[in-house]
Short mmCIF file of C-alpha atoms and ligand atoms in Angstrom, two decimals:
data_model
loop_
_atom_site.label_atom_id
_atom_site.label_comp_id
_atom_site.label_asym_id
_atom_site.label_seq_id
_atom_site.Cartn_x
_atom_site.Cartn_y
_atom_site.Cartn_z
CA MET N 1 -10.46 -2.65 -12.42
CA LYS N 2 -12.11 -0.85 -9.34
CA ALA N 3 -10.29 1.93 -8.17
CA PHE N 4 -10.07 0.01 -4.79
CA THR N 5 -9.43 -3.39 -3.49
CA PHE N 6 -10.39 -5.17 0.02
CA THR N 7 -10.26 -8.33 1.32
CA LEU N 8 -12.49 -10.98 2.40
CA GLY N 9 -12.11 -14.16 4.50
CA LEU N 10 -13.90 -16.91 4.36
CA ARG N 11 -15.58 -18.34 7.70
CA LEU N 12 -15.86 -21.31 9.42
CA ALA N 13 -19.40 -23.20 10.33
CA ALA N 14 -19.02 -24.15 14.11
CA ALA N 15 -18.83 -27.97 13.02
CA ALA N 16 -15.92 -27.14 10.59
CA ALA N 17 -14.37 -25.02 13.55
CA ALA N 18 -14.42 -28.22 15.69
CA LEU N 19 -12.61 -30.02 12.86
CA LEU N 20 -9.94 -27.45 12.73
CA THR N 21 -9.31 -27.99 16.22
CA LEU N 22 -9.06 -31.73 15.56
CA GLN N 23 -6.46 -30.76 12.64
CA ALA N 24 -4.57 -28.39 14.66
CA SER N 25 -2.36 -31.44 16.76
CA ALA N 26 -1.10 -32.79 13.42
CA MET N 27 -0.66 -29.10 11.88
CA ALA N 28 3.09 -28.08 10.95
CA ALA N 29 4.22 -24.77 10.87
CA ASP N 30 4.99 -25.00 7.05
CA GLY N 31 2.43 -24.70 4.51
CA TYR N 32 1.87 -26.89 1.59
CA VAL N 33 0.45 -27.09 -1.61
CA THR N 34 -2.48 -29.12 -2.77
CA THR N 35 -3.81 -27.64 -5.85
CA ASN N 36 -7.43 -29.13 -5.77
CA GLU N 37 -6.90 -28.70 -9.79
CA ALA N 38 -10.31 -31.00 -10.57
CA LYS N 39 -12.48 -29.63 -8.42
CA LEU N 40 -11.59 -26.35 -9.41
CA GLU N 41 -12.10 -27.59 -13.14
CA THR N 42 -15.78 -28.80 -11.89
CA ILE N 43 -16.41 -25.22 -10.36
CA PHE N 44 -15.14 -23.20 -13.30
CA SER N 45 -17.12 -25.17 -15.85
CA GLN N 46 -20.33 -26.26 -13.97
CA ALA N 47 -23.62 -25.91 -15.43
CA GLY N 48 -24.20 -22.28 -16.27
CA PHE N 49 -21.23 -22.01 -18.06
CA ALA N 50 -21.49 -22.48 -21.89
CA ALA N 51 -19.57 -24.88 -23.76
CA ALA N 52 -16.83 -22.23 -25.15
CA ASP N 53 -16.85 -20.73 -21.79
CA LYS N 54 -15.50 -23.44 -19.52
CA ILE N 55 -12.57 -22.66 -17.87
CA ASP N 56 -9.48 -25.02 -17.65
CA ILE N 57 -7.43 -24.66 -14.77
CA ARG N 58 -3.54 -24.55 -15.24
CA PHE N 59 -1.19 -24.62 -12.72
CA ASN N 60 2.41 -23.84 -12.87
CA ARG N 61 5.09 -26.09 -10.97
CA GLU N 62 5.38 -25.64 -7.12
CA THR N 63 7.21 -23.13 -5.68
CA SER N 64 8.13 -22.36 -2.07
CA ILE N 65 9.48 -19.10 -0.15
CA VAL N 66 10.94 -19.25 3.05
CA ASP N 67 9.62 -16.60 5.28
CA ALA N 68 8.78 -17.78 9.18
CA ALA N 69 6.78 -14.40 9.84
CA LEU N 70 4.16 -15.32 6.62
CA THR N 71 3.67 -19.16 7.78
CA THR N 72 0.90 -17.30 9.83
CA ILE N 73 -0.97 -14.68 8.56
CA ASP N 74 -2.06 -12.33 11.66
CA ASP N 75 -2.21 -8.70 10.90
CA ALA N 76 -2.22 -6.44 8.14
CA ALA N 77 1.14 -5.93 7.49
CA ASP N 78 1.57 -9.68 7.07
CA TRP N 79 -1.11 -9.43 4.28
CA THR N 80 0.33 -6.47 2.53
CA LYS N 81 4.32 -7.88 2.38
CA LEU N 82 2.79 -11.06 1.03
CA ASN N 83 0.80 -8.99 -1.81
CA GLY N 84 3.98 -6.89 -2.42
CA LEU N 85 6.45 -9.85 -2.71
CA ALA N 86 9.21 -9.63 -5.61
CA GLY N 87 8.41 -13.22 -6.79
CA ASN N 88 4.80 -12.39 -7.38
CA LEU N 89 3.62 -13.04 -11.18
CA ALA N 90 1.83 -10.35 -12.52
CA SER N 91 -2.07 -10.48 -13.50
CA PRO N 92 -3.11 -12.05 -15.46
CA MET N 93 -1.43 -14.94 -13.48
CA VAL N 94 -2.94 -15.88 -9.92
CA ASN N 95 -0.52 -16.20 -6.87
CA MET N 96 -1.54 -18.96 -4.46
CA TYR N 97 -0.04 -19.19 -1.23
CA PHE N 98 -0.28 -21.86 0.89
CA VAL N 99 0.34 -20.96 4.26
CA ASP N 100 0.02 -22.48 7.94
CA LYS N 101 -2.69 -20.51 9.61
CA ILE N 102 -4.70 -17.17 8.58
CA LEU N 103 -5.68 -15.20 11.68
CA TRP N 104 -6.31 -11.99 9.68
CA CYS N 105 -8.10 -11.27 6.82
CA GLY N 106 -9.37 -7.46 6.46
CA ASP N 107 -10.02 -7.76 10.26
CA PRO N 108 -8.83 -9.90 13.17
CA SER N 109 -10.46 -13.09 13.00
CA LEU N 110 -9.79 -16.53 14.66
CA THR N 111 -11.74 -18.41 12.18
CA THR N 112 -10.58 -17.23 8.63
CA ILE N 113 -9.21 -20.14 6.38
CA GLY N 114 -8.67 -18.30 3.12
CA CYS N 115 -8.00 -14.57 2.29
CA ALA N 116 -8.09 -13.22 -1.09
CA LYS N 117 -7.82 -9.58 -2.58
CA THR N 118 -11.10 -8.65 -4.72
CA PRO N 119 -10.37 -8.11 -7.68
CA GLY N 120 -6.84 -8.82 -7.50
CA ASN N 121 -4.44 -11.91 -8.26
CA VAL N 122 -2.96 -13.24 -4.94
CA LEU N 123 -4.85 -15.36 -2.14
CA ALA N 124 -3.87 -17.34 0.67
CA LEU N 125 -5.28 -20.32 1.89
CA ASP N 126 -4.89 -22.47 4.72
CA SER N 127 -3.10 -25.72 3.99
CA SER N 128 -4.61 -28.02 5.99
CA TRP N 129 -8.43 -26.81 4.79
CA ALA N 130 -6.88 -26.62 1.25
CA ALA N 131 -6.11 -30.50 2.06
CA ASN N 132 -9.37 -31.37 3.29
CA ALA N 133 -11.09 -33.70 1.17
CA THR N 134 -14.71 -32.36 1.68
CA TYR N 135 -14.05 -28.80 1.55
CA GLY N 136 -10.44 -27.95 0.03
CA GLY N 137 -11.88 -27.34 -3.60
CA ASN N 138 -14.73 -25.20 -2.32
CA LEU N 139 -12.27 -23.41 -0.38
CA ALA N 140 -9.69 -22.41 -3.31
CA GLY N 141 -12.70 -22.15 -5.46
CA HIS N 142 -14.19 -19.59 -3.45
CA GLU N 143 -10.78 -17.59 -2.78
CA LEU N 144 -10.08 -17.36 -6.64
CA ALA N 145 -13.58 -16.34 -7.05
CA HIS N 146 -12.84 -13.51 -5.15
CA ASN N 147 -9.67 -12.55 -7.24
CA LEU N 148 -11.77 -13.23 -10.35
CA SER N 149 -14.35 -9.78 -8.66
CA LEU N 150 -17.07 -11.80 -6.88
CA GLU N 151 -18.19 -10.39 -3.72
CA HIS N 152 -19.65 -12.67 -0.83
CA LEU N 153 -23.18 -13.85 -1.46
CA LEU N 154 -25.71 -13.46 1.23
CA PRO N 155 -27.94 -14.52 2.90
CA ASP N 156 -25.38 -17.00 4.18
CA ASP N 157 -27.55 -20.23 3.65
CA GLY N 158 -24.92 -22.47 2.02
CA SER N 159 -26.42 -22.43 -1.37
CA ASN N 160 -23.52 -20.65 -3.10
CA LEU N 161 -20.10 -20.67 -3.51
CA MET N 162 -19.63 -17.08 -2.38
CA ASN N 163 -21.52 -17.54 1.14
CA PRO N 164 -19.35 -16.43 3.46
CA THR N 165 -19.17 -19.48 5.52
CA ILE N 166 -17.54 -22.67 3.78
CA SER N 167 -20.04 -25.05 2.63
CA THR N 168 -20.25 -28.15 0.17
CA SER N 169 -22.11 -25.70 -2.37
CA SER N 170 -19.88 -24.73 -5.33
CA LYS N 171 -23.04 -23.25 -7.18
CA LEU N 172 -22.27 -20.00 -9.21
CA THR N 173 -25.54 -17.72 -10.26
CA ALA N 174 -26.06 -16.74 -13.80
CA GLY N 175 -24.64 -12.91 -12.82
CA GLN N 176 -22.13 -14.55 -11.06
CA ILE N 177 -20.35 -16.37 -13.92
CA THR N 178 -21.01 -13.42 -16.35
CA ALA N 179 -18.76 -11.84 -13.87
CA ILE N 180 -15.99 -14.09 -13.46
CA LEU N 181 -15.98 -14.33 -17.57
CA ALA N 182 -15.45 -10.34 -17.68
CA SER N 183 -12.24 -10.93 -15.39
CA ALA N 184 -8.67 -10.15 -16.95
CA LEU N 185 -7.46 -13.48 -15.24
CA VAL N 186 -9.53 -15.36 -17.64
CA GLN N 187 -7.54 -16.08 -20.46
CA ILE N 188 -8.04 -17.75 -23.90
CA ASP N 189 -5.95 -19.73 -26.63
CA GLY N 190 -6.33 -22.33 -29.08
CA ALA N 191 -7.54 -24.59 -26.56
CA GLY N 192 -9.91 -22.27 -24.88
CA LYS N 193 -10.40 -20.68 -21.52
CA PHE N 194 -8.20 -21.10 -18.83
CA ILE N 195 -6.71 -19.29 -15.88
CA THR N 196 -3.09 -19.44 -14.64
CA ILE N 197 -2.30 -19.96 -11.04
CA GLN N 198 1.17 -20.26 -9.61
CA PRO N 199 1.31 -22.25 -5.95
CA ILE N 200 3.63 -21.27 -3.52
CA ALA N 201 4.29 -22.94 -0.04
CA VAL N 202 5.15 -20.79 2.70
CA LEU N 203 7.78 -22.21 4.68
CA GLY N 204 9.10 -21.45 7.98
CA ALA N 205 12.75 -22.70 7.69
CA ALA N 206 14.39 -23.92 4.47
CA PRO N 207 13.76 -27.27 3.46
CA ILE N 208 16.50 -29.90 4.14
CA PRO N 209 17.43 -31.32 0.50
CA GLU N 210 15.95 -35.04 -0.32
CA PRO N 211 18.87 -37.56 -0.90
CA ALA N 212 18.75 -37.21 -4.53
CA GLU N 213 19.54 -33.54 -4.32
CA TRP N 214 22.17 -33.80 -1.88
CA ALA N 215 23.87 -36.07 -4.51
CA LEU N 216 23.47 -33.20 -6.94
CA LEU N 217 24.54 -30.77 -4.33
CA LEU N 218 28.04 -32.57 -4.13
CA LEU N 219 28.38 -33.16 -7.42
CA GLY N 220 27.94 -29.35 -8.27
CA GLY N 221 30.41 -28.82 -5.36
CA ALA N 222 32.60 -31.35 -7.15
CA VAL N 223 32.53 -29.39 -10.36
CA VAL N 224 33.05 -26.08 -8.72
CA ALA N 225 36.22 -27.57 -6.89
CA GLY N 226 37.21 -29.08 -10.27
CA VAL N 227 36.79 -25.54 -11.95
CA ALA N 228 38.69 -24.18 -9.17
CA ARG N 229 41.42 -26.36 -9.77
CA SER N 230 41.47 -25.86 -13.45
CA ARG N 231 42.03 -22.19 -12.73
CA ARG N 232 44.67 -22.49 -10.39
CA ARG N 233 46.56 -24.49 -13.21
CA GLY N 234 45.74 -21.88 -15.72
CA LEU N 235 43.07 -24.18 -17.88
CA ARG N 236 40.19 -22.80 -19.65
CA THR N 237 36.92 -24.73 -19.77
ZN1 ZN C 1 -14.78 -14.85 1.05
#
């Protein structure tokens, strides 16, 4: 582990920025999860990974937090808060946050769609970009690779996953693959090498329960009321 950490953002090409503008009208304030698991597994088991080194990506069940200020990461304080949240899983687990917008990642920027500690185990993704069929998997893979210790690769020519501007290339060099495999985030068990990721949606307000959940809540309330009545009658359960 390096003695310092820093953040790196993923930039948008001009054409992609135009797409972002198109999507802006459909964006909600809440973050939402798109795991891109299949694409991540393609990236982290691509040609160059030996058979025994191919990495399985394992997602925990989706969770959420409610924090209206964090649906848009727009300054250092937001980023620091996201990294210090009590619910974050300790390394070797990756905490993958899905937010509405990222306007800050180490420096003010209007064109950042992902942000990650390098190395580290916290990253944030713009929800609508993570859901983008063309770029979502590469966005998640790029930020995950930052957590795995990779820095940006220059020149920014669209030939590598770690170019600072997002592209459709998810290629990694032999040196990058060696660095990834040295990360403590890459674990191993009887099934082989794997990385565990906790997906977390950042919500602006507490979600309204679905009808099925309402039924459970009502049932829970009934049980609580029943217990209270039992206690009043001096009964034990
Ligand atoms: Zn980056």
